[in-house]
Amino acid sequence: MSGAEAELHEQELHIADKREQAGEVLRAYYMGERDSLYSALLTMKSWTNFFRVLDYIDIIVSQDKSTLSGYIDQYRGMQDNYKELESKQAELAEMERKLIEQRERVLALEQSVDGELSGRSDSERIRLMIQELTSFWETAGLSEVREYFKALSAAMGKLPAWVQDNKEMLEVKGFNYTIRVPEAKLNEFLREQDERFNNFAFAFEDDSITAHGKRDNMEISVKGHYSIQDEPTNGIIFHVDELLFNGFALPDTTRDSLEEEFDLGFYPELILSFLKANAVEVKDDELVIKLSVSF
């Protein structure tokens, strides 16, 4: 952030010179100084002098245009950099807010655990179990969850091509398209992509999707929903609402980091470039995506 602010300060110094030059150009036009050049053309007594003055005018006007364009480009570039800096500041502020909330929840949880364990004869045994569970998550659980998300992200990238190969899932009515992906077909597709999904299955419920899997001594459950996104690319984006590891709910910071790292979205333009997602819903064991032609 400090580096970006220093660069913006340098840009402001440079643009000050450009602003002064642009001001001089505009002032010259406003005061009619350039008009005298065109008037001089009418006083030329030979074509040679006429075209010499015309070339001179062209050079001046071209230089004026270059000066104004240079100022405008630098100004717009600086404005874009300011917007980017503001966006980064907002992201950092939101990140700080979430971390503070997470810290407060952790402190509250620790106090709650301490309160529950105080006076219990088996408190040390329970503390040891908590430590073992935490260590198991940090050394093996997180890696396993990330591998599932990585495999899901890779599979979702191939989903548009799979829909094209299964025309029965695509309905066309005029300029409106509907994609219906049955729960069983999606699970079949995922198992074709990665053997991990032999022990992992999606279940479609009303307005939510749950994925559950178990391997060795690790059990993972993910629950979430889709929403429409228009920027930067139109598509349906998956949001993780709940993430369970061996029956224990993981914090929203973990969910958010996985959601940001692995893209589980579906982008209609990968089927046809002119398609745009308008709505998405989950019902009757189907994922239903409404599309329209974008002109």
PDB file of C-alpha atoms in Angstrom:
ATOM      1  CA  MET A   1       0.000   0.000   0.000  1.00  0.00           C
ATOM      2  CA  SER A   2       2.860   2.379   0.841  1.00  0.00           C
ATOM      3  CA  GLY A   3       4.500   1.584  -2.486  1.00  0.00           C
ATOM      4  CA  ALA A   4       1.260   2.264  -4.370  1.00  0.00           C
ATOM      5  CA  GLU A   5       0.777   5.579  -2.558  1.00  0.00           C
ATOM      6  CA  ALA A   6       4.369   6.619  -3.388  1.00  0.00           C
ATOM      7  CA  GLU A   7       3.785   5.811  -7.059  1.00  0.00           C
ATOM      8  CA  LEU A   8       0.603   7.871  -7.061  1.00  0.00           C
ATOM      9  CA  HIS A   9       2.492  10.792  -5.541  1.00  0.00           C
ATOM     10  CA  GLU A  10       5.051  10.553  -8.363  1.00  0.00           C
ATOM     11  CA  GLN A  11       2.221  10.464 -10.905  1.00  0.00           C
ATOM     12  CA  GLU A  12       0.698  13.582  -9.369  1.00  0.00           C
ATOM     13  CA  LEU A  13       4.022  15.436  -9.813  1.00  0.00           C
ATOM     14  CA  HIS A  14       4.283  14.344 -13.438  1.00  0.00           C
ATOM     15  CA  ILE A  15       0.673  15.135 -14.243  1.00  0.00           C
ATOM     16  CA  ALA A  16       1.068  18.641 -12.806  1.00  0.00           C
ATOM     17  CA  ASP A  17       3.435  19.456 -15.687  1.00  0.00           C
ATOM     18  CA  LYS A  18       1.046  17.896 -18.191  1.00  0.00           C
ATOM     19  CA  ARG A  19      -1.843  19.853 -16.679  1.00  0.00           C
ATOM     20  CA  GLU A  20       0.057  23.119 -17.091  1.00  0.00           C
ATOM     21  CA  GLN A  21       0.924  22.313 -20.718  1.00  0.00           C
ATOM     22  CA  ALA A  22      -2.682  21.331 -21.480  1.00  0.00           C
ATOM     23  CA  GLY A  23      -3.856  24.567 -19.867  1.00  0.00           C
ATOM     24  CA  GLU A  24      -1.579  26.598 -22.087  1.00  0.00           C
ATOM     25  CA  VAL A  25      -2.940  24.844 -25.181  1.00  0.00           C
ATOM     26  CA  LEU A  26      -6.560  25.421 -24.177  1.00  0.00           C
ATOM     27  CA  ARG A  27      -5.801  29.024 -23.262  1.00  0.00           C
ATOM     28  CA  ALA A  28      -4.268  29.590 -26.705  1.00  0.00           C
ATOM     29  CA  TYR A  29      -7.415  28.344 -28.421  1.00  0.00           C
ATOM     30  CA  TYR A  30      -9.696  30.251 -26.075  1.00  0.00           C
ATOM     31  CA  MET A  31      -7.799  33.534 -26.619  1.00  0.00           C
ATOM     32  CA  GLY A  32      -7.875  33.060 -30.390  1.00  0.00           C
ATOM     33  CA  GLU A  33      -4.118  32.716 -30.758  1.00  0.00           C
ATOM     34  CA  ARG A  34      -4.513  29.779 -33.117  1.00  0.00           C
ATOM     35  CA  ASP A  35      -6.995  31.709 -35.284  1.00  0.00           C
ATOM     36  CA  SER A  36      -4.220  33.958 -36.523  1.00  0.00           C
ATOM     37  CA  LEU A  37      -2.513  30.953 -38.060  1.00  0.00           C
ATOM     38  CA  TYR A  38      -5.519  30.197 -40.228  1.00  0.00           C
ATOM     39  CA  SER A  39      -5.857  33.897 -41.102  1.00  0.00           C
ATOM     40  CA  ALA A  40      -2.278  33.835 -42.331  1.00  0.00           C
ATOM     41  CA  LEU A  41      -3.269  31.325 -44.972  1.00  0.00           C
ATOM     42  CA  LEU A  42      -5.488  33.931 -46.630  1.00  0.00           C
ATOM     43  CA  THR A  43      -2.562  36.341 -47.005  1.00  0.00           C
ATOM     44  CA  MET A  44      -0.266  33.913 -48.784  1.00  0.00           C
ATOM     45  CA  LYS A  45       0.577  35.071 -52.324  1.00  0.00           C
ATOM     46  CA  SER A  46       1.951  31.739 -53.576  1.00  0.00           C
ATOM     47  CA  TRP A  47       0.945  28.134 -53.283  1.00  0.00           C
ATOM     48  CA  THR A  48       4.404  27.295 -51.980  1.00  0.00           C
ATOM     49  CA  ASN A  49       4.008  29.603 -49.002  1.00  0.00           C
ATOM     50  CA  PHE A  50       0.397  28.468 -48.543  1.00  0.00           C
ATOM     51  CA  PHE A  51       1.359  24.811 -48.156  1.00  0.00           C
ATOM     52  CA  ARG A  52       4.390  25.683 -46.023  1.00  0.00           C
ATOM     53  CA  VAL A  53       2.127  27.517 -43.558  1.00  0.00           C
ATOM     54  CA  LEU A  54      -0.429  24.703 -43.757  1.00  0.00           C
ATOM     55  CA  ASP A  55       2.269  22.190 -42.795  1.00  0.00           C
ATOM     56  CA  TYR A  56       3.292  24.489 -39.946  1.00  0.00           C
ATOM     57  CA  ILE A  57      -0.318  24.636 -38.713  1.00  0.00           C
ATOM     58  CA  ASP A  58      -0.597  20.848 -38.947  1.00  0.00           C
ATOM     59  CA  ILE A  59       2.519  20.439 -36.805  1.00  0.00           C
ATOM     60  CA  ILE A  60       1.187  22.847 -34.156  1.00  0.00           C
ATOM     61  CA  VAL A  61      -2.295  21.284 -34.081  1.00  0.00           C
ATOM     62  CA  SER A  62      -0.800  17.773 -33.906  1.00  0.00           C
ATOM     63  CA  GLN A  63       1.406  18.851 -31.008  1.00  0.00           C
ATOM     64  CA  ASP A  64      -1.596  20.440 -29.269  1.00  0.00           C
ATOM     65  CA  LYS A  65      -3.580  17.234 -29.709  1.00  0.00           C
ATOM     66  CA  SER A  66      -0.677  15.143 -28.402  1.00  0.00           C
ATOM     67  CA  THR A  67      -0.364  17.397 -25.338  1.00  0.00           C
ATOM     68  CA  LEU A  68      -4.080  17.189 -24.519  1.00  0.00           C
ATOM     69  CA  SER A  69      -4.228  13.427 -25.176  1.00  0.00           C
ATOM     70  CA  GLY A  70      -1.165  12.867 -22.988  1.00  0.00           C
ATOM     71  CA  TYR A  71      -2.752  14.776 -20.120  1.00  0.00           C
ATOM     72  CA  ILE A  72      -6.091  12.965 -20.478  1.00  0.00           C
ATOM     73  CA  ASP A  73      -4.408   9.536 -20.602  1.00  0.00           C
ATOM     74  CA  GLN A  74      -2.273  10.265 -17.550  1.00  0.00           C
ATOM     75  CA  TYR A  75      -5.252  11.697 -15.656  1.00  0.00           C
ATOM     76  CA  ARG A  76      -7.413   8.672 -16.408  1.00  0.00           C
ATOM     77  CA  GLY A  77      -4.566   6.336 -15.516  1.00  0.00           C
ATOM     78  CA  MET A  78      -4.083   8.097 -12.197  1.00  0.00           C
ATOM     79  CA  GLN A  79      -7.830   7.935 -11.489  1.00  0.00           C
ATOM     80  CA  ASP A  80      -7.794   4.183 -12.217  1.00  0.00           C
ATOM     81  CA  ASN A  81      -4.852   3.738  -9.845  1.00  0.00           C
ATOM     82  CA  TYR A  82      -6.702   5.681  -7.134  1.00  0.00           C
ATOM     83  CA  LYS A  83      -9.751   3.441  -7.590  1.00  0.00           C
ATOM     84  CA  GLU A  84      -7.546   0.351  -7.387  1.00  0.00           C
ATOM     85  CA  LEU A  85      -5.912   1.678  -4.227  1.00  0.00           C
ATOM     86  CA  GLU A  86      -9.314   2.419  -2.679  1.00  0.00           C
ATOM     87  CA  SER A  87     -10.468  -1.090  -3.599  1.00  0.00           C
ATOM     88  CA  LYS A  88      -7.404  -2.623  -1.937  1.00  0.00           C
ATOM     89  CA  GLN A  89      -7.954  -0.475   1.147  1.00  0.00           C
ATOM     90  CA  ALA A  90     -11.569  -1.672   1.310  1.00  0.00           C
ATOM     91  CA  GLU A  91     -10.433  -5.298   0.937  1.00  0.00           C
ATOM     92  CA  LEU A  92      -7.901  -4.889   3.728  1.00  0.00           C
ATOM     93  CA  ALA A  93     -10.484  -3.217   5.966  1.00  0.00           C
ATOM     94  CA  GLU A  94     -12.926  -6.083   5.345  1.00  0.00           C
ATOM     95  CA  MET A  95     -10.184  -8.632   5.989  1.00  0.00           C
ATOM     96  CA  GLU A  96      -9.277  -6.880   9.247  1.00  0.00           C
ATOM     97  CA  ARG A  97     -12.941  -6.832  10.290  1.00  0.00           C
ATOM     98  CA  LYS A  98     -13.298 -10.573   9.641  1.00  0.00           C
ATOM     99  CA  LEU A  99     -10.074 -11.366  11.493  1.00  0.00           C
ATOM    100  CA  ILE A 100     -11.191  -9.303  14.489  1.00  0.00           C
ATOM    101  CA  GLU A 101     -14.541 -11.118  14.484  1.00  0.00           C
ATOM    102  CA  GLN A 102     -12.746 -14.446  14.206  1.00  0.00           C
ATOM    103  CA  ARG A 103     -10.421 -13.559  17.083  1.00  0.00           C
ATOM    104  CA  GLU A 104     -13.412 -12.595  19.237  1.00  0.00           C
ATOM    105  CA  ARG A 105     -15.134 -15.893  18.406  1.00  0.00           C
ATOM    106  CA  VAL A 106     -11.991 -17.858  19.232  1.00  0.00           C
ATOM    107  CA  LEU A 107     -11.597 -16.044  22.561  1.00  0.00           C
ATOM    108  CA  ALA A 108     -15.275 -16.624  23.349  1.00  0.00           C
ATOM    109  CA  LEU A 109     -14.927 -20.301  22.406  1.00  0.00           C
ATOM    110  CA  GLU A 110     -11.838 -20.700  24.591  1.00  0.00           C
ATOM    111  CA  GLN A 111     -13.661 -19.117  27.522  1.00  0.00           C
ATOM    112  CA  SER A 112     -16.654 -21.354  26.903  1.00  0.00           C
ATOM    113  CA  VAL A 113     -14.471 -24.472  26.764  1.00  0.00           C
ATOM    114  CA  ASP A 114     -12.603 -23.430  29.907  1.00  0.00           C
ATOM    115  CA  GLY A 115     -15.928 -22.864  31.656  1.00  0.00           C
ATOM    116  CA  GLU A 116     -17.313 -26.228  30.567  1.00  0.00           C
ATOM    117  CA  LEU A 117     -14.157 -28.082  31.612  1.00  0.00           C
ATOM    118  CA  SER A 118     -13.629 -26.383  34.956  1.00  0.00           C
ATOM    119  CA  GLY A 119     -14.386 -28.779  37.760  1.00  0.00           C
ATOM    120  CA  ARG A 120     -14.591 -31.877  35.496  1.00  0.00           C
ATOM    121  CA  SER A 121     -12.473 -34.825  36.505  1.00  0.00           C
ATOM    122  CA  ASP A 122     -11.789 -35.696  32.874  1.00  0.00           C
ATOM    123  CA  SER A 123     -10.956 -32.135  31.785  1.00  0.00           C
ATOM    124  CA  GLU A 124      -7.331 -32.958  30.921  1.00  0.00           C
ATOM    125  CA  ARG A 125      -8.408 -35.914  28.774  1.00  0.00           C
ATOM    126  CA  ILE A 126     -10.881 -33.703  26.867  1.00  0.00           C
ATOM    127  CA  ARG A 127      -8.239 -30.997  26.405  1.00  0.00           C
ATOM    128  CA  LEU A 128      -5.914 -33.615  24.961  1.00  0.00           C
ATOM    129  CA  MET A 129      -8.657 -34.759  22.559  1.00  0.00           C
ATOM    130  CA  ILE A 130      -9.175 -31.161  21.411  1.00  0.00           C
ATOM    131  CA  GLN A 131      -5.442 -30.742  20.843  1.00  0.00           C
ATOM    132  CA  GLU A 132      -5.302 -34.013  18.873  1.00  0.00           C
ATOM    133  CA  LEU A 133      -8.268 -32.978  16.721  1.00  0.00           C
ATOM    134  CA  THR A 134      -6.702 -29.554  16.036  1.00  0.00           C
ATOM    135  CA  SER A 135      -3.355 -31.145  15.167  1.00  0.00           C
ATOM    136  CA  PHE A 136      -5.066 -33.700  12.897  1.00  0.00           C
ATOM    137  CA  TRP A 137      -6.863 -30.910  11.020  1.00  0.00           C
ATOM    138  CA  GLU A 138      -3.704 -28.836  10.601  1.00  0.00           C
ATOM    139  CA  THR A 139      -1.472 -31.732   9.478  1.00  0.00           C
ATOM    140  CA  ALA A 140      -3.892 -33.809   7.372  1.00  0.00           C
ATOM    141  CA  GLY A 141      -7.439 -32.444   7.301  1.00  0.00           C
ATOM    142  CA  LEU A 142      -6.759 -29.106   5.618  1.00  0.00           C
ATOM    143  CA  SER A 143      -4.659 -30.796   2.926  1.00  0.00           C
ATOM    144  CA  GLU A 144      -7.449 -33.311   2.244  1.00  0.00           C
ATOM    145  CA  VAL A 145     -10.124 -30.602   2.016  1.00  0.00           C
ATOM    146  CA  ARG A 146      -7.951 -28.541  -0.337  1.00  0.00           C
ATOM    147  CA  GLU A 147      -7.424 -31.589  -2.588  1.00  0.00           C
ATOM    148  CA  TYR A 148     -11.205 -32.081  -2.845  1.00  0.00           C
ATOM    149  CA  PHE A 149     -11.740 -28.420  -3.678  1.00  0.00           C
ATOM    150  CA  LYS A 150      -8.938 -28.540  -6.243  1.00  0.00           C
ATOM    151  CA  ALA A 151     -10.499 -31.593  -7.918  1.00  0.00           C
ATOM    152  CA  LEU A 152     -13.940 -29.938  -7.875  1.00  0.00           C
ATOM    153  CA  SER A 153     -12.559 -26.771  -9.446  1.00  0.00           C
ATOM    154  CA  ALA A 154     -10.906 -28.764 -12.255  1.00  0.00           C
ATOM    155  CA  ALA A 155     -14.111 -30.734 -12.875  1.00  0.00           C
ATOM    156  CA  MET A 156     -16.291 -27.602 -12.982  1.00  0.00           C
ATOM    157  CA  GLY A 157     -13.989 -26.198 -15.649  1.00  0.00           C
ATOM    158  CA  LYS A 158     -14.943 -29.164 -17.854  1.00  0.00           C
ATOM    159  CA  LEU A 159     -18.669 -28.956 -17.088  1.00  0.00           C
ATOM    160  CA  PRO A 160     -19.627 -26.639 -20.019  1.00  0.00           C
ATOM    161  CA  ALA A 161     -18.075 -29.054 -22.552  1.00  0.00           C
ATOM    162  CA  TRP A 162     -19.863 -31.948 -20.836  1.00  0.00           C
ATOM    163  CA  VAL A 163     -23.206 -30.134 -21.130  1.00  0.00           C
ATOM    164  CA  GLN A 164     -22.555 -29.656 -24.856  1.00  0.00           C
ATOM    165  CA  ASP A 165     -21.966 -33.380 -25.217  1.00  0.00           C
ATOM    166  CA  ASN A 166     -25.229 -34.138 -23.376  1.00  0.00           C
ATOM    167  CA  LYS A 167     -27.768 -32.161 -25.429  1.00  0.00           C
ATOM    168  CA  GLU A 168     -30.701 -33.678 -23.525  1.00  0.00           C
ATOM    169  CA  MET A 169     -29.850 -31.396 -20.581  1.00  0.00           C
ATOM    170  CA  LEU A 170     -30.153 -28.253 -22.734  1.00  0.00           C
ATOM    171  CA  GLU A 171     -33.597 -26.849 -23.617  1.00  0.00           C
ATOM    172  CA  VAL A 172     -33.987 -24.083 -26.208  1.00  0.00           C
ATOM    173  CA  LYS A 173     -37.061 -21.865 -26.582  1.00  0.00           C
ATOM    174  CA  GLY A 174     -36.441 -18.913 -28.874  1.00  0.00           C
ATOM    175  CA  PHE A 175     -33.698 -16.811 -27.296  1.00  0.00           C
ATOM    176  CA  ASN A 176     -34.039 -18.544 -23.921  1.00  0.00           C
ATOM    177  CA  TYR A 177     -32.012 -21.566 -22.836  1.00  0.00           C
ATOM    178  CA  THR A 178     -32.402 -23.834 -19.818  1.00  0.00           C
ATOM    179  CA  ILE A 179     -29.770 -26.251 -18.521  1.00  0.00           C
ATOM    180  CA  ARG A 180     -31.035 -29.036 -16.260  1.00  0.00           C
ATOM    181  CA  VAL A 181     -28.345 -31.039 -14.511  1.00  0.00           C
ATOM    182  CA  PRO A 182     -29.768 -34.009 -12.567  1.00  0.00           C
ATOM    183  CA  GLU A 183     -28.096 -34.927  -9.300  1.00  0.00           C
ATOM    184  CA  ALA A 184     -27.268 -38.469 -10.457  1.00  0.00           C
ATOM    185  CA  LYS A 185     -25.770 -37.248 -13.762  1.00  0.00           C
ATOM    186  CA  LEU A 186     -23.529 -34.719 -11.990  1.00  0.00           C
ATOM    187  CA  ASN A 187     -22.199 -37.365  -9.606  1.00  0.00           C
ATOM    188  CA  GLU A 188     -21.572 -39.664 -12.567  1.00  0.00           C
ATOM    189  CA  PHE A 189     -19.680 -36.869 -14.340  1.00  0.00           C
ATOM    190  CA  LEU A 190     -17.548 -36.093 -11.273  1.00  0.00           C
ATOM    191  CA  ARG A 191     -16.559 -39.745 -10.819  1.00  0.00           C
ATOM    192  CA  GLU A 192     -15.423 -39.821 -14.420  1.00  0.00           C
ATOM    193  CA  GLN A 193     -13.140 -36.853 -13.707  1.00  0.00           C
ATOM    194  CA  ASP A 194     -11.457 -37.963 -10.481  1.00  0.00           C
ATOM    195  CA  GLU A 195     -11.450 -41.164  -8.449  1.00  0.00           C
ATOM    196  CA  ARG A 196     -11.756 -39.136  -5.232  1.00  0.00           C
ATOM    197  CA  PHE A 197     -15.429 -38.665  -6.074  1.00  0.00           C
ATOM    198  CA  ASN A 198     -16.063 -42.414  -5.825  1.00  0.00           C
ATOM    199  CA  ASN A 199     -16.466 -41.708  -2.107  1.00  0.00           C
ATOM    200  CA  PHE A 200     -17.944 -38.249  -2.521  1.00  0.00           C
ATOM    201  CA  ALA A 201     -21.454 -37.322  -3.680  1.00  0.00           C
ATOM    202  CA  PHE A 202     -23.542 -34.225  -4.342  1.00  0.00           C
ATOM    203  CA  ALA A 203     -27.111 -33.959  -3.085  1.00  0.00           C
ATOM    204  CA  PHE A 204     -29.502 -31.317  -4.451  1.00  0.00           C
ATOM    205  CA  GLU A 205     -31.924 -29.883  -1.924  1.00  0.00           C
ATOM    206  CA  ASP A 206     -34.249 -26.884  -2.199  1.00  0.00           C
ATOM    207  CA  ASP A 207     -32.018 -23.867  -2.968  1.00  0.00           C
ATOM    208  CA  SER A 208     -28.888 -25.563  -1.630  1.00  0.00           C
ATOM    209  CA  ILE A 209     -26.302 -28.149  -2.590  1.00  0.00           C
ATOM    210  CA  THR A 210     -24.588 -30.532  -0.199  1.00  0.00           C
ATOM    211  CA  ALA A 211     -21.493 -32.562  -0.969  1.00  0.00           C
ATOM    212  CA  HIS A 212     -20.458 -35.294   1.429  1.00  0.00           C
ATOM    213  CA  GLY A 213     -17.538 -37.691   1.373  1.00  0.00           C
ATOM    214  CA  LYS A 214     -15.634 -40.062   3.631  1.00  0.00           C
ATOM    215  CA  ARG A 215     -12.251 -41.650   3.155  1.00  0.00           C
ATOM    216  CA  ASP A 216     -10.091 -43.462   5.680  1.00  0.00           C
ATOM    217  CA  ASN A 217     -10.684 -41.637   8.974  1.00  0.00           C
ATOM    218  CA  MET A 218     -11.669 -38.293   7.434  1.00  0.00           C
ATOM    219  CA  GLU A 219     -15.219 -37.142   6.740  1.00  0.00           C
ATOM    220  CA  ILE A 220     -15.950 -33.936   4.823  1.00  0.00           C
ATOM    221  CA  SER A 221     -19.260 -32.186   4.245  1.00  0.00           C
ATOM    222  CA  VAL A 222     -19.771 -29.023   2.211  1.00  0.00           C
ATOM    223  CA  LYS A 223     -23.055 -27.133   1.967  1.00  0.00           C
ATOM    224  CA  GLY A 224     -23.571 -24.087  -0.205  1.00  0.00           C
ATOM    225  CA  HIS A 225     -25.595 -22.259  -2.828  1.00  0.00           C
ATOM    226  CA  TYR A 226     -25.189 -20.657  -6.240  1.00  0.00           C
ATOM    227  CA  SER A 227     -25.724 -17.016  -7.165  1.00  0.00           C
ATOM    228  CA  ILE A 228     -25.551 -15.038 -10.411  1.00  0.00           C
ATOM    229  CA  GLN A 229     -22.443 -12.976 -11.077  1.00  0.00           C
ATOM    230  CA  ASP A 230     -22.157 -10.417 -13.893  1.00  0.00           C
ATOM    231  CA  GLU A 231     -18.716  -8.926 -13.262  1.00  0.00           C
ATOM    232  CA  PRO A 232     -15.986  -9.512 -14.234  1.00  0.00           C
ATOM    233  CA  THR A 233     -17.476 -12.488 -16.114  1.00  0.00           C
ATOM    234  CA  ASN A 234     -21.087 -13.622 -16.191  1.00  0.00           C
ATOM    235  CA  GLY A 235     -21.648 -16.960 -14.520  1.00  0.00           C
ATOM    236  CA  ILE A 236     -23.030 -18.777 -11.497  1.00  0.00           C
ATOM    237  CA  ILE A 237     -20.747 -18.705  -8.468  1.00  0.00           C
ATOM    238  CA  PHE A 238     -20.723 -21.273  -5.666  1.00  0.00           C
ATOM    239  CA  HIS A 239     -20.727 -19.946  -2.089  1.00  0.00           C
ATOM    240  CA  VAL A 240     -19.696 -22.182   0.817  1.00  0.00           C
ATOM    241  CA  ASP A 241     -22.246 -21.787   3.611  1.00  0.00           C
ATOM    242  CA  GLU A 242     -21.066 -24.640   5.836  1.00  0.00           C
ATOM    243  CA  LEU A 243     -17.936 -26.773   5.926  1.00  0.00           C
ATOM    244  CA  LEU A 244     -17.690 -29.738   8.291  1.00  0.00           C
ATOM    245  CA  PHE A 245     -14.626 -31.831   9.023  1.00  0.00           C
ATOM    246  CA  ASN A 246     -15.246 -35.006  11.006  1.00  0.00           C
ATOM    247  CA  GLY A 247     -18.525 -33.479  12.141  1.00  0.00           C
ATOM    248  CA  PHE A 248     -17.017 -30.209  13.381  1.00  0.00           C
ATOM    249  CA  ALA A 249     -17.933 -26.904  11.694  1.00  0.00           C
ATOM    250  CA  LEU A 250     -14.960 -24.962  10.374  1.00  0.00           C
ATOM    251  CA  PRO A 251     -14.827 -21.147  10.730  1.00  0.00           C
ATOM    252  CA  ASP A 252     -15.944 -18.753   8.000  1.00  0.00           C
ATOM    253  CA  THR A 253     -12.343 -17.624   7.442  1.00  0.00           C
ATOM    254  CA  THR A 254     -11.469 -21.154   6.302  1.00  0.00           C
ATOM    255  CA  ARG A 255     -14.563 -21.302   4.093  1.00  0.00           C
ATOM    256  CA  ASP A 256     -13.807 -17.899   2.574  1.00  0.00           C
ATOM    257  CA  SER A 257     -10.174 -18.740   1.847  1.00  0.00           C
ATOM    258  CA  LEU A 258     -11.148 -21.983   0.061  1.00  0.00           C
ATOM    259  CA  GLU A 259     -13.886 -20.179  -1.865  1.00  0.00           C
ATOM    260  CA  GLU A 260     -11.414 -17.542  -3.025  1.00  0.00           C
ATOM    261  CA  GLU A 261      -8.655 -20.016  -3.893  1.00  0.00           C
ATOM    262  CA  PHE A 262     -10.761 -22.515  -5.849  1.00  0.00           C
ATOM    263  CA  ASP A 263     -13.284 -21.426  -8.472  1.00  0.00           C
ATOM    264  CA  LEU A 264     -16.331 -23.724  -8.450  1.00  0.00           C
ATOM    265  CA  GLY A 265     -18.323 -21.484 -10.792  1.00  0.00           C
ATOM    266  CA  PHE A 266     -20.033 -22.307 -14.081  1.00  0.00           C
ATOM    267  CA  TYR A 267     -19.617 -19.918 -17.030  1.00  0.00           C
ATOM    268  CA  PRO A 268     -22.183 -20.155 -19.898  1.00  0.00           C
ATOM    269  CA  GLU A 269     -19.929 -18.319 -22.365  1.00  0.00           C
ATOM    270  CA  LEU A 270     -17.789 -21.473 -22.430  1.00  0.00           C
ATOM    271  CA  ILE A 271     -20.757 -23.212 -24.082  1.00  0.00           C
ATOM    272  CA  LEU A 272     -21.647 -20.375 -26.457  1.00  0.00           C
ATOM    273  CA  SER A 273     -20.030 -16.942 -26.289  1.00  0.00           C
ATOM    274  CA  PHE A 274     -23.366 -15.095 -26.542  1.00  0.00           C
ATOM    275  CA  LEU A 275     -25.087 -16.893 -23.639  1.00  0.00           C
ATOM    276  CA  LYS A 276     -25.694 -15.179 -20.304  1.00  0.00           C
ATOM    277  CA  ALA A 277     -26.923 -16.698 -17.032  1.00  0.00           C
ATOM    278  CA  ASN A 278     -30.061 -15.026 -15.663  1.00  0.00           C
ATOM    279  CA  ALA A 279     -31.162 -17.293 -12.831  1.00  0.00           C
ATOM    280  CA  VAL A 280     -30.154 -20.437 -10.992  1.00  0.00           C
ATOM    281  CA  GLU A 281     -32.145 -22.667  -8.675  1.00  0.00           C
ATOM    282  CA  VAL A 282     -32.007 -26.121  -7.126  1.00  0.00           C
ATOM    283  CA  LYS A 283     -35.207 -28.151  -7.027  1.00  0.00           C
ATOM    284  CA  ASP A 284     -36.493 -31.675  -7.587  1.00  0.00           C
ATOM    285  CA  ASP A 285     -32.954 -33.130  -7.493  1.00  0.00           C
ATOM    286  CA  GLU A 286     -31.881 -30.858 -10.349  1.00  0.00           C
ATOM    287  CA  LEU A 287     -29.621 -27.857 -10.806  1.00  0.00           C
ATOM    288  CA  VAL A 288     -31.530 -25.517 -13.144  1.00  0.00           C
ATOM    289  CA  ILE A 289     -29.726 -22.671 -14.910  1.00  0.00           C
ATOM    290  CA  LYS A 290     -31.740 -20.131 -16.929  1.00  0.00           C
ATOM    291  CA  LEU A 291     -29.880 -18.495 -19.816  1.00  0.00           C
ATOM    292  CA  SER A 292     -30.604 -15.946 -22.491  1.00  0.00           C
ATOM    293  CA  VAL A 293     -28.881 -14.597 -25.570  1.00  0.00           C
ATOM    294  CA  SER A 294     -26.744 -11.549 -24.830  1.00  0.00           C
ATOM    295  CA  PHE A 295     -26.549  -9.116 -27.758  1.00  0.00           C
TER     296      PHE A 295
END
